[in-house]
CSV table of N, CA and C in Angstrom, one decimal:
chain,number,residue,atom,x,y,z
H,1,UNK,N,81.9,-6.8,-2.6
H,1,UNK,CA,80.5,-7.1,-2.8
H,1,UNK,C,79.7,-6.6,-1.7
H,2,UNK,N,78.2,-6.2,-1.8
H,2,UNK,CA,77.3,-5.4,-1.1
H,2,UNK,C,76.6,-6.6,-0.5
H,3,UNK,N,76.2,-6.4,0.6
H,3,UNK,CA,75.1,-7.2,1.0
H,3,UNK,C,73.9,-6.6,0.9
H,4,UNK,N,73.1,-7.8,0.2
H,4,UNK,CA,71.6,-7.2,-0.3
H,4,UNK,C,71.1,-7.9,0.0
H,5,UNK,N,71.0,-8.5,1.7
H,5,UNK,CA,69.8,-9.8,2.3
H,5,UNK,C,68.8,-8.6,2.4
H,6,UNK,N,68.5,-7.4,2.6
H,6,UNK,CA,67.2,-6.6,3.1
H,6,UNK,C,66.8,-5.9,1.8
H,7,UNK,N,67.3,-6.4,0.7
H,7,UNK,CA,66.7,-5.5,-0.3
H,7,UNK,C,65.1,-5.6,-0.9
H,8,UNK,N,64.7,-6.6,-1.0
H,8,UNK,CA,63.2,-7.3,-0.7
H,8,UNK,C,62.5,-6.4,0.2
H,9,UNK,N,62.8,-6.6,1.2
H,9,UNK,CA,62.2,-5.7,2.4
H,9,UNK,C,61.7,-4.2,2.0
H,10,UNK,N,63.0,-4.0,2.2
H,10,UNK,CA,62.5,-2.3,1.3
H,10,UNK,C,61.8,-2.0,0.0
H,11,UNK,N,62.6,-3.3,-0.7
H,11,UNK,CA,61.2,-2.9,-1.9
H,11,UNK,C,59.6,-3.1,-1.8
H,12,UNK,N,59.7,-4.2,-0.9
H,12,UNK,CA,58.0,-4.1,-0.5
H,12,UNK,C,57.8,-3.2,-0.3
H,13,UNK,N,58.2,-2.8,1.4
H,13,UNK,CA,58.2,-1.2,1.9
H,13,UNK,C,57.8,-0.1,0.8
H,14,UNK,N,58.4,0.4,-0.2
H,14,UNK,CA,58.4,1.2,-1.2
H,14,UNK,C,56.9,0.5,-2.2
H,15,UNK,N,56.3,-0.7,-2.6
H,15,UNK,CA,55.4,-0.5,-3.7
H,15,UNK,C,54.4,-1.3,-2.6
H,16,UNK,N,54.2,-1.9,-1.4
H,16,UNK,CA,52.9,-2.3,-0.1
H,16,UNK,C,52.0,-0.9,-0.2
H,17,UNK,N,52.5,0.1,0.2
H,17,UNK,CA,51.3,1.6,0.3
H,17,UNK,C,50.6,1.1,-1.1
H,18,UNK,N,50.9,1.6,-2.1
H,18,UNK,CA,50.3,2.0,-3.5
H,18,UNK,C,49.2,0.2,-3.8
H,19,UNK,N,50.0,-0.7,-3.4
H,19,UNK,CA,49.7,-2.3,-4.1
H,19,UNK,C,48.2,-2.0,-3.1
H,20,UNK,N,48.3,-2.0,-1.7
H,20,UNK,CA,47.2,-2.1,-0.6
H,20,UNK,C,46.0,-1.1,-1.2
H,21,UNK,N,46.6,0.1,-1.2
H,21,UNK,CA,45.3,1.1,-1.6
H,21,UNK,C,44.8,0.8,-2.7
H,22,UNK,N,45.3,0.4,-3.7
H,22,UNK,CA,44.6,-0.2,-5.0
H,22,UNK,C,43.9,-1.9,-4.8
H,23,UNK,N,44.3,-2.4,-3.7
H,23,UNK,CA,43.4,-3.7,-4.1
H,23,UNK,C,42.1,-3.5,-2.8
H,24,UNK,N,42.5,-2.3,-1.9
H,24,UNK,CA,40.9,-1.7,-1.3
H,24,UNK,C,40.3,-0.9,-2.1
H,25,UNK,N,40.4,-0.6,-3.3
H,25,UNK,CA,40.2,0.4,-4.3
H,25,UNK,C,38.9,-0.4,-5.2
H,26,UNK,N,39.8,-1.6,-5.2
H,26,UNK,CA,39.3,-2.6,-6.4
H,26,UNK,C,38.2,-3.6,-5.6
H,27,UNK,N,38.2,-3.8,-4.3
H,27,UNK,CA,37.1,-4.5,-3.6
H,27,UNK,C,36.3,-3.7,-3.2
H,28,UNK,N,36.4,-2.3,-2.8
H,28,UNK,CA,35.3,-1.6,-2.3
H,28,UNK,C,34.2,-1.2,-4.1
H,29,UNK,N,35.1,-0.9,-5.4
H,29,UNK,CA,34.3,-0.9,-6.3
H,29,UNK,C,33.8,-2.2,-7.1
H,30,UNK,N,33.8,-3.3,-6.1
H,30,UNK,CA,33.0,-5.0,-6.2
H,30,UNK,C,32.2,-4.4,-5.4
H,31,UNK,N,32.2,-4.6,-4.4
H,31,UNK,CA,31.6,-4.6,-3.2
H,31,UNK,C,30.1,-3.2,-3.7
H,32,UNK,N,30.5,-2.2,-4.2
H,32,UNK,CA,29.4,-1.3,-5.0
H,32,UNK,C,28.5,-1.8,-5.7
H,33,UNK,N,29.4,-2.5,-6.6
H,33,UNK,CA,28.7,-2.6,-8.1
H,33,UNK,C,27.6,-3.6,-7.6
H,34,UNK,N,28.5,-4.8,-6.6
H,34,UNK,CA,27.1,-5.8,-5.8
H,34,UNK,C,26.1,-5.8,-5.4
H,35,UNK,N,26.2,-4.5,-4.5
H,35,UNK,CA,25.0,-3.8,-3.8
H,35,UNK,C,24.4,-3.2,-4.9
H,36,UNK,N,24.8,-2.6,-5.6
H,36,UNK,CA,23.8,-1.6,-6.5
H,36,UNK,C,22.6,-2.8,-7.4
H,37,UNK,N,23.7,-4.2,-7.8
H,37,UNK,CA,22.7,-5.3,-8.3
H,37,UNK,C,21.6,-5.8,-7.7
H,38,UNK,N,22.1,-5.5,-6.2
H,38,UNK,CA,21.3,-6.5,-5.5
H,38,UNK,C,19.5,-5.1,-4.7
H,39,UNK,N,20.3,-4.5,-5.1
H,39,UNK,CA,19.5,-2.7,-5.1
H,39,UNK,C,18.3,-3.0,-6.2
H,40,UNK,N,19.2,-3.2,-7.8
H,40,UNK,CA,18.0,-3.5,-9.0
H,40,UNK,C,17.1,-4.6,-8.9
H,41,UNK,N,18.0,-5.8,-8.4
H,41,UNK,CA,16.7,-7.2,-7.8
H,41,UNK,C,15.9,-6.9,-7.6
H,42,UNK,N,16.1,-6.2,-5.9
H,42,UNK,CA,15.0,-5.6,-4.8
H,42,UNK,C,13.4,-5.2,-5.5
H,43,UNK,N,14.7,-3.4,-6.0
H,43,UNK,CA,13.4,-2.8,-6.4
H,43,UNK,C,13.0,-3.6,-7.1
H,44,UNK,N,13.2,-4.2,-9.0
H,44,UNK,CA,12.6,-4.8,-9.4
H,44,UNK,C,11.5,-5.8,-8.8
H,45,UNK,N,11.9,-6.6,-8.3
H,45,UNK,CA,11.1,-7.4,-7.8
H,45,UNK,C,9.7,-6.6,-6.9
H,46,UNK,N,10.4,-5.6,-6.1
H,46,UNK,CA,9.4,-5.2,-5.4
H,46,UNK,C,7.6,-4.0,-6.2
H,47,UNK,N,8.6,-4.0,-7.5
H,47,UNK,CA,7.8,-2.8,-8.7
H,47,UNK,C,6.9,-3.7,-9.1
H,48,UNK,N,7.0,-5.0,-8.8
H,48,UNK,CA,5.7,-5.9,-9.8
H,48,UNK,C,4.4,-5.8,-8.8
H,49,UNK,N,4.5,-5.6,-7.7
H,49,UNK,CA,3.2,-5.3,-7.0
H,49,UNK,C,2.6,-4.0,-7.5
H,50,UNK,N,3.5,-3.1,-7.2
H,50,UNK,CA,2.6,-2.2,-8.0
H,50,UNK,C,2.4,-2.4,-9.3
H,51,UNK,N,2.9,-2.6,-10.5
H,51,UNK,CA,2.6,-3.0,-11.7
H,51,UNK,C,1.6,-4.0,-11.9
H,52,UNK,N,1.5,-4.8,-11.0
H,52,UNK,CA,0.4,-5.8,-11.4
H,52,UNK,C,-1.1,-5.5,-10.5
H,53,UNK,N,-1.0,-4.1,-9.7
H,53,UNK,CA,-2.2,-3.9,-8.5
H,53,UNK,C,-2.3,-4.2,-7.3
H,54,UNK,N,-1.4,-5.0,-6.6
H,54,UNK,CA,-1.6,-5.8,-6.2
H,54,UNK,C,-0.9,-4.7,-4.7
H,55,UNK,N,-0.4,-3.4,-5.1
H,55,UNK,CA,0.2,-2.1,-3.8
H,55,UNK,C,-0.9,-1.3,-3.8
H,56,UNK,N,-1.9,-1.2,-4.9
H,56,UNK,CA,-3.5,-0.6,-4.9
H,56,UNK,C,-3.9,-1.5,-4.4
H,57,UNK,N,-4.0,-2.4,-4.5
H,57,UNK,CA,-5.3,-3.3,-3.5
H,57,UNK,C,-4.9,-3.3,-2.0
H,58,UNK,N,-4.0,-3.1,-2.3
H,58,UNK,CA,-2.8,-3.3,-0.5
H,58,UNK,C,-3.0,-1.9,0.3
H,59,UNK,N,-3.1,-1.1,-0.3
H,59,UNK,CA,-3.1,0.6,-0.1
H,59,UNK,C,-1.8,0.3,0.3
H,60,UNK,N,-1.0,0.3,-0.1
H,60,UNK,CA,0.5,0.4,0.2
H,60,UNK,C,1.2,1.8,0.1
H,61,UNK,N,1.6,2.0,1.3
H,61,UNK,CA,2.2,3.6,1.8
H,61,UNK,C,4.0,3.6,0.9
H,62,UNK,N,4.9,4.5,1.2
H,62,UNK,CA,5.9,4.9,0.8
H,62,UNK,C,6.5,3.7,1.5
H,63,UNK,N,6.2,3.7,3.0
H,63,UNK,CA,7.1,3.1,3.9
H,63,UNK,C,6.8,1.8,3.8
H,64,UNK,N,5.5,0.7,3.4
H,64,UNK,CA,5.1,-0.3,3.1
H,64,UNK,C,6.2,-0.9,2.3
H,65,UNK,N,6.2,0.1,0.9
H,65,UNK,CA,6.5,-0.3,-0.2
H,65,UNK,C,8.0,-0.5,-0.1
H,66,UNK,N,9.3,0.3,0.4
H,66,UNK,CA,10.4,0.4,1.3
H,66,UNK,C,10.4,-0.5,1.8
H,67,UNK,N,9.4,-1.3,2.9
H,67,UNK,CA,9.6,-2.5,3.5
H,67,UNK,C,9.8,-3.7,2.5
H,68,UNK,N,9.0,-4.0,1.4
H,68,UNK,CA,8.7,-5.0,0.4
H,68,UNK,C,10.3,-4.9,0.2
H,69,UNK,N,10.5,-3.5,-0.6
H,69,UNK,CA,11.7,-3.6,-1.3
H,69,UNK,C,13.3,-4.2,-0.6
H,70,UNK,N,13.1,-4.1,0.5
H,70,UNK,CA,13.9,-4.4,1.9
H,70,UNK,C,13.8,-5.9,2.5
H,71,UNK,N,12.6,-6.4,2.0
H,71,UNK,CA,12.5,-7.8,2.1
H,71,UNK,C,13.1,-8.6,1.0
H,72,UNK,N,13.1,-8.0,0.0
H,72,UNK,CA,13.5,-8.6,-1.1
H,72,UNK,C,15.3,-8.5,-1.5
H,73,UNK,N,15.9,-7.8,-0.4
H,73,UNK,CA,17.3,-7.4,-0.5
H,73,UNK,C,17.9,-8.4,0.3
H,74,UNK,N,19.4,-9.0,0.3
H,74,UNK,CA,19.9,-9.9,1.5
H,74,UNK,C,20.5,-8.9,2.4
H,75,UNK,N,20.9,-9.4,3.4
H,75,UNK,CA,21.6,-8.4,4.5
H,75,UNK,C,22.8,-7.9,4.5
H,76,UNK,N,23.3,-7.8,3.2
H,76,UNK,CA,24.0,-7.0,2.7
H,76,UNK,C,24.0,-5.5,2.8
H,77,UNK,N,23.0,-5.1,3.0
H,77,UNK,CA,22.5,-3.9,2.6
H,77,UNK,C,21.7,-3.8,3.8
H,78,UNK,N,21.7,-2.4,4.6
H,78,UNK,CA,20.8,-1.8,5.5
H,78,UNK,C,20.1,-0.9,5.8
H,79,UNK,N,18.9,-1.6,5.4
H,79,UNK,CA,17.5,-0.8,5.1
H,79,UNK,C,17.2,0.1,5.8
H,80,UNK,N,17.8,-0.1,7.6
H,80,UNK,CA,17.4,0.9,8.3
H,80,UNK,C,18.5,2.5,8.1
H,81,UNK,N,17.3,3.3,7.8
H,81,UNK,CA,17.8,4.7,7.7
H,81,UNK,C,18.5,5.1,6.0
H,82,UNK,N,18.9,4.0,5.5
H,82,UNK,CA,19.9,4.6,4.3
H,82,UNK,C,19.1,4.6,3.1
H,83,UNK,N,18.2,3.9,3.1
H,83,UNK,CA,17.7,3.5,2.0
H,83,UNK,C,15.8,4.6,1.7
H,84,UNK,N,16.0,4.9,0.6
H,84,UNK,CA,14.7,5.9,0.2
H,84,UNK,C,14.3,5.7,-1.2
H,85,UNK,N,13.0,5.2,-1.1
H,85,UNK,CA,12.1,4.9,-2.3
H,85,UNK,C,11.6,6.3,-2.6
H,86,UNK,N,11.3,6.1,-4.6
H,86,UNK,CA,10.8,7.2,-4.6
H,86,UNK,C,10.3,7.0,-6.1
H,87,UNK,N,8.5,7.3,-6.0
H,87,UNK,CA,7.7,6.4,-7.1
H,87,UNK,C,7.0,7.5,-7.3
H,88,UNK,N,7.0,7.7,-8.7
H,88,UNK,CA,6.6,9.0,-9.3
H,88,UNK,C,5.7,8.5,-10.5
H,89,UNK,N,4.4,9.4,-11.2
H,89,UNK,CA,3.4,8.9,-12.6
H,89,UNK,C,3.5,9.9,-13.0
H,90,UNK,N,4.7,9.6,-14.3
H,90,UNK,CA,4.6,11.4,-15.4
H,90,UNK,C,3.2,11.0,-16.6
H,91,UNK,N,3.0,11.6,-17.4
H,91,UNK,CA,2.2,11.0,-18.4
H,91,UNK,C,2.3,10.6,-19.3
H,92,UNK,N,3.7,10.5,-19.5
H,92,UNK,CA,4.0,9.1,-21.0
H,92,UNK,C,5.8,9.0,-20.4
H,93,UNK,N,6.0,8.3,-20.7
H,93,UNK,CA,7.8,7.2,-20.8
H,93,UNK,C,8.8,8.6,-21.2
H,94,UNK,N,8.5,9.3,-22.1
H,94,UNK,CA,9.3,10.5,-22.6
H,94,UNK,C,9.0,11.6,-21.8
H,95,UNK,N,7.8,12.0,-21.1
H,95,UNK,CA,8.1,12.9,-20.3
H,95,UNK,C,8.6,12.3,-18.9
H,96,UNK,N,8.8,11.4,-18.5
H,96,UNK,CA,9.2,10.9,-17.4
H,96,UNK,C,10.8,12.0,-16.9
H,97,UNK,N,10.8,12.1,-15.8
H,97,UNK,CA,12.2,12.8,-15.2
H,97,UNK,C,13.1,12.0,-14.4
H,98,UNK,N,14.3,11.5,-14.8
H,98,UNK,CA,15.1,10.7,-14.5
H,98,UNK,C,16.4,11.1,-13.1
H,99,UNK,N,16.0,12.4,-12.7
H,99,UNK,CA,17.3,13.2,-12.7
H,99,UNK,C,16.9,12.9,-11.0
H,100,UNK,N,18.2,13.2,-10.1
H,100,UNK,CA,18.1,12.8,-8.9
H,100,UNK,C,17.8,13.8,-8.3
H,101,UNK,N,17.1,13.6,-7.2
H,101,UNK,CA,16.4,14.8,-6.2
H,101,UNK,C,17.9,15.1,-5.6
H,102,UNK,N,18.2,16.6,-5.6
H,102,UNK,CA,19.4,17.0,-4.9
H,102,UNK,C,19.4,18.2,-4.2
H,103,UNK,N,20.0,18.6,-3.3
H,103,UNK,CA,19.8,19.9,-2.4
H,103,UNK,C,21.7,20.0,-2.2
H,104,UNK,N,21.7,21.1,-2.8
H,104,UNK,CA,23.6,21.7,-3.2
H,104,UNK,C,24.1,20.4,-3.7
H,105,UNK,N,23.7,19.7,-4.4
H,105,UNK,CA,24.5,18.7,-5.4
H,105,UNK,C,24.4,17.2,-4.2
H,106,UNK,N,23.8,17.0,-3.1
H,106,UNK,CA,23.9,15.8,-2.7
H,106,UNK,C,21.9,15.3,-2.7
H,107,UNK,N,22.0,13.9,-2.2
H,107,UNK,CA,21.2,13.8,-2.8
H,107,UNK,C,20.0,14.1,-1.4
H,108,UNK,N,18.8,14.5,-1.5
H,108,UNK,CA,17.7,15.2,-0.8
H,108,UNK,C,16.5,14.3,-0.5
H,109,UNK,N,16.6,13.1,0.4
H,109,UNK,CA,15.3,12.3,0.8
H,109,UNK,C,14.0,13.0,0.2
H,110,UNK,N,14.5,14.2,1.4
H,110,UNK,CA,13.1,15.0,1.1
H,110,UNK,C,12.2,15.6,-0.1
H,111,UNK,N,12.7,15.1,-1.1
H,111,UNK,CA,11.8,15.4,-2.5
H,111,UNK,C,11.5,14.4,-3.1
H,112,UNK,N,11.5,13.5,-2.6
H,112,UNK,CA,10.7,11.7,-2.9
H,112,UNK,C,9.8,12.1,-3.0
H,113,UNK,N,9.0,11.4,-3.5
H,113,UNK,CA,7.8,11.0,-3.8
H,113,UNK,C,7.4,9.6,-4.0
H,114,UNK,N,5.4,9.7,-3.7
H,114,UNK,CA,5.6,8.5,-3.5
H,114,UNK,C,4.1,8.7,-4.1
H,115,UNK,N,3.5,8.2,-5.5
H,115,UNK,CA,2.6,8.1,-6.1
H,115,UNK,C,2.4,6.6,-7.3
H,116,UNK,N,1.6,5.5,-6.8
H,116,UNK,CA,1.8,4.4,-7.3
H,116,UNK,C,0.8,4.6,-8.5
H,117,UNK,N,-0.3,5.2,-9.0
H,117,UNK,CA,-0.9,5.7,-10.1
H,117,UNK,C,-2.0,4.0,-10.1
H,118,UNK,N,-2.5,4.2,-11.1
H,118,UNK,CA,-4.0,3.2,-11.3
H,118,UNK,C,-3.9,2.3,-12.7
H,119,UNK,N,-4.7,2.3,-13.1
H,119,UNK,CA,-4.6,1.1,-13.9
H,119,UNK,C,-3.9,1.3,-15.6
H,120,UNK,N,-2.6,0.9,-16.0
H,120,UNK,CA,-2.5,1.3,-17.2
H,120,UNK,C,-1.7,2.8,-16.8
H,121,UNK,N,-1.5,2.8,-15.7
H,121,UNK,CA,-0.4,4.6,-15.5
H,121,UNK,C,1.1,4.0,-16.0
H,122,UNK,N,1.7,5.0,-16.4
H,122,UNK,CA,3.1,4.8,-16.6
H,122,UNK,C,3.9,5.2,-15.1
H,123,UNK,N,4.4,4.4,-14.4
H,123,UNK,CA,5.2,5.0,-13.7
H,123,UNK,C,6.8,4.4,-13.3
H,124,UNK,N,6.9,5.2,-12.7
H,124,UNK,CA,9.1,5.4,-12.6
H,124,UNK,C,9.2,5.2,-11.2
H,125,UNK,N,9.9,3.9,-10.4
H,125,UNK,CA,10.0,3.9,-9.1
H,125,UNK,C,11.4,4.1,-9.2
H,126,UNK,N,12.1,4.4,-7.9
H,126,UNK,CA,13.8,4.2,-8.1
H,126,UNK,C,13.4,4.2,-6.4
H,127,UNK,N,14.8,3.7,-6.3
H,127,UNK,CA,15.5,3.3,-4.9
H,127,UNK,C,17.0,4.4,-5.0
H,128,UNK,N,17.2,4.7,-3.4
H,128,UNK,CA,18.5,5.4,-3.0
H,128,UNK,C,18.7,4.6,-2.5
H,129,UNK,N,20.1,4.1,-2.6
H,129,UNK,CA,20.8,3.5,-1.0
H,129,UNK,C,22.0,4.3,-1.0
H,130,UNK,N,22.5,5.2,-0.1
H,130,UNK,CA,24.0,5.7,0.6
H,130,UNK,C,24.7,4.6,0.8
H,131,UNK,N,25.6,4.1,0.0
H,131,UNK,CA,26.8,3.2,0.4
H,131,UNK,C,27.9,3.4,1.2
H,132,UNK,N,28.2,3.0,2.1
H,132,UNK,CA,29.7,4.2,2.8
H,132,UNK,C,30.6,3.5,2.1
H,133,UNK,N,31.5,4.8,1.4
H,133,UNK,CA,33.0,4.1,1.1
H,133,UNK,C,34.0,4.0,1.9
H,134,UNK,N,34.7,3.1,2.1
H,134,UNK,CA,36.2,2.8,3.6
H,134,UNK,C,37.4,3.2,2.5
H,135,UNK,N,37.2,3.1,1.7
H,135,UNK,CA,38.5,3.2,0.5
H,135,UNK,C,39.0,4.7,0.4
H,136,UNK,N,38.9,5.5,1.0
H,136,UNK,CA,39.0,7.1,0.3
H,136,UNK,C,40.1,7.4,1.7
H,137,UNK,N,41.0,6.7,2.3
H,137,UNK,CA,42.2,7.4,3.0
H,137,UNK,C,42.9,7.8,2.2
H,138,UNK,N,43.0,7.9,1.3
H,138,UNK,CA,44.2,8.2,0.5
H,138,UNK,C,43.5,9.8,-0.7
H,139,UNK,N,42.5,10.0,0.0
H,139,UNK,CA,42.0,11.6,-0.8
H,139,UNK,C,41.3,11.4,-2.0
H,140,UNK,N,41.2,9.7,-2.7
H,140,UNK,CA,40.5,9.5,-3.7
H,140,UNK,C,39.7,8.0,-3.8
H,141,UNK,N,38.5,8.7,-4.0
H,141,UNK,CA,37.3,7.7,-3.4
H,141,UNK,C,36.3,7.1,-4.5
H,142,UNK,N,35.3,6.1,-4.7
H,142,UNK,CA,34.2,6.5,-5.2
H,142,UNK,C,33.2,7.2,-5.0
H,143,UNK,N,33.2,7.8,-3.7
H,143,UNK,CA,32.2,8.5,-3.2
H,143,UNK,C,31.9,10.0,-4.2
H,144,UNK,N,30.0,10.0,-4.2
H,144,UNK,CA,30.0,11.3,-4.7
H,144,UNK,C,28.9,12.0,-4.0
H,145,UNK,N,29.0,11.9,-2.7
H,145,UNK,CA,28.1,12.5,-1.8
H,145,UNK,C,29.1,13.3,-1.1
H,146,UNK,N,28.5,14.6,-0.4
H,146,UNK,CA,29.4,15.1,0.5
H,146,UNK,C,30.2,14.4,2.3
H,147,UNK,N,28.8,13.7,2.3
H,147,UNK,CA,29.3,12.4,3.6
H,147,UNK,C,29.8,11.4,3.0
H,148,UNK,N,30.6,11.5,2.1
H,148,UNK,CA,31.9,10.5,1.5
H,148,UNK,C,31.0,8.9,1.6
H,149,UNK,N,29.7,9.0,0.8
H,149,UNK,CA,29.2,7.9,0.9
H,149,UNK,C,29.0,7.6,-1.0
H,150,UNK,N,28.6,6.7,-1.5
H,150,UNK,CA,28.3,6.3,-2.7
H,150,UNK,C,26.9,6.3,-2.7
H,151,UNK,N,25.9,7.1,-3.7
H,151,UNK,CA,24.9,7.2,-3.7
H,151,UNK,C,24.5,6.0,-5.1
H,152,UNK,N,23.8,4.8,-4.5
H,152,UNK,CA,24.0,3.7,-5.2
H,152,UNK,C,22.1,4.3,-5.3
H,153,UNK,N,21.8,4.0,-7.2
H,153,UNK,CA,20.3,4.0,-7.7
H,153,UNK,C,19.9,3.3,-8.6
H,154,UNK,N,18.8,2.7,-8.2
H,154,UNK,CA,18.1,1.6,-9.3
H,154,UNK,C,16.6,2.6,-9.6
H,155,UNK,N,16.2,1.8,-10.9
H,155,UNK,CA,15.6,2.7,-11.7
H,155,UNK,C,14.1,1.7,-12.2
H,156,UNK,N,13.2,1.7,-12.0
H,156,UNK,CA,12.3,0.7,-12.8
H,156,UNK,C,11.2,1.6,-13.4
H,157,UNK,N,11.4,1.9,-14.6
H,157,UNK,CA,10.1,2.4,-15.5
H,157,UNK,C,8.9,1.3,-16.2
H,158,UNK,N,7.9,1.5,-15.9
H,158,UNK,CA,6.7,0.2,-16.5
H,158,UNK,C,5.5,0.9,-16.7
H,159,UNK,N,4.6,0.6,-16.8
H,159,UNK,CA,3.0,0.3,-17.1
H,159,UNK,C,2.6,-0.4,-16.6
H,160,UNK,N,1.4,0.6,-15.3
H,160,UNK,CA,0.9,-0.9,-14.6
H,160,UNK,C,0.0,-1.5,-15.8
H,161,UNK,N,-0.3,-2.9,-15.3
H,161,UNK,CA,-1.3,-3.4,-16.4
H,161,UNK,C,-2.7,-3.4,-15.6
H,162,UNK,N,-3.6,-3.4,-16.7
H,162,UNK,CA,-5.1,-3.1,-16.5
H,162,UNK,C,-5.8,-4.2,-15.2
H,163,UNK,N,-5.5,-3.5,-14.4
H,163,UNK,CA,-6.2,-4.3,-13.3
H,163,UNK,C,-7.7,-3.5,-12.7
């Protein structure tokens, strides 16, 4: 008869790699999906000033409105540097442009915009937040940025109302 007191051992050994990388796999895409919720709160909540007038009466800048949306987030999420608003007035719901500002496929601050429109305008705010993903040692990530980050986006289309 064989002695098999270390066979346990080894078998951990052999399925710990695969079991670990899959349950940092499965918390870093919690840990996304969270933020990106707590991304749609924000903005939402922060899109009823403008929808209701109340970012026109404010003269509320790009970076104002960024701050709002940033107050309305928990510290989950850090506003400083990662995060880019971007508030656009097409002229009806159907011509609206949904598609992400990108420069060689990642995503491009620099083509935000920041137009809150007047009374009765249709407009489209969204939020960027860069998530970093820790989960990608193993060559497969959620990331779909070239800086191996998650580009996490909330979306809020409305009509301001007649103020």
């Amino acid at each position: 008869m064989r002695d098999r007191r270390g066979v346990t051992a080894v078998e951990f050994g052999i399925v710990a790699l695969p079991f670990f990388a899959l349950l940092m796999a499965i918390i870093e895409a919690a840990m996304a999906f969270f933020a990106g919720q707590l991304l749609d709160t924000g903005l939402n909540d922060a899109a009823r000033l403008i929808r209701t007038g109340q970012a026109q009466a404010g003269a509320y800048d790009a970076a104002r409105f960024k701050q709002e949306v940033c107050n309305r987030i928990p510290a989950l999420i850090n506003c400083n540097g990662s995060l880019t608003v971007d508030v656009r007035v097409p002229t009806s719901f159907s011509s609206a442009n949904f598609s992400i500002p990108t420069a060689s496929g990642n995503f491009d601050p620099a083509q935000t915009q920041y137009n809150i429109g007047g009374s009765s305008s249709v407009v489209v705010a969204r939020a960027f937040y860069k998530w970093p993903s820790f989960a990608n040692l193993l060559g497969s990530s959620l990331s779909n940025q070239a800086d191996k980050t998650i580009l996490l986006v909330s979306t809020a289309a409305f009509r301001n109302e007649p103020f």
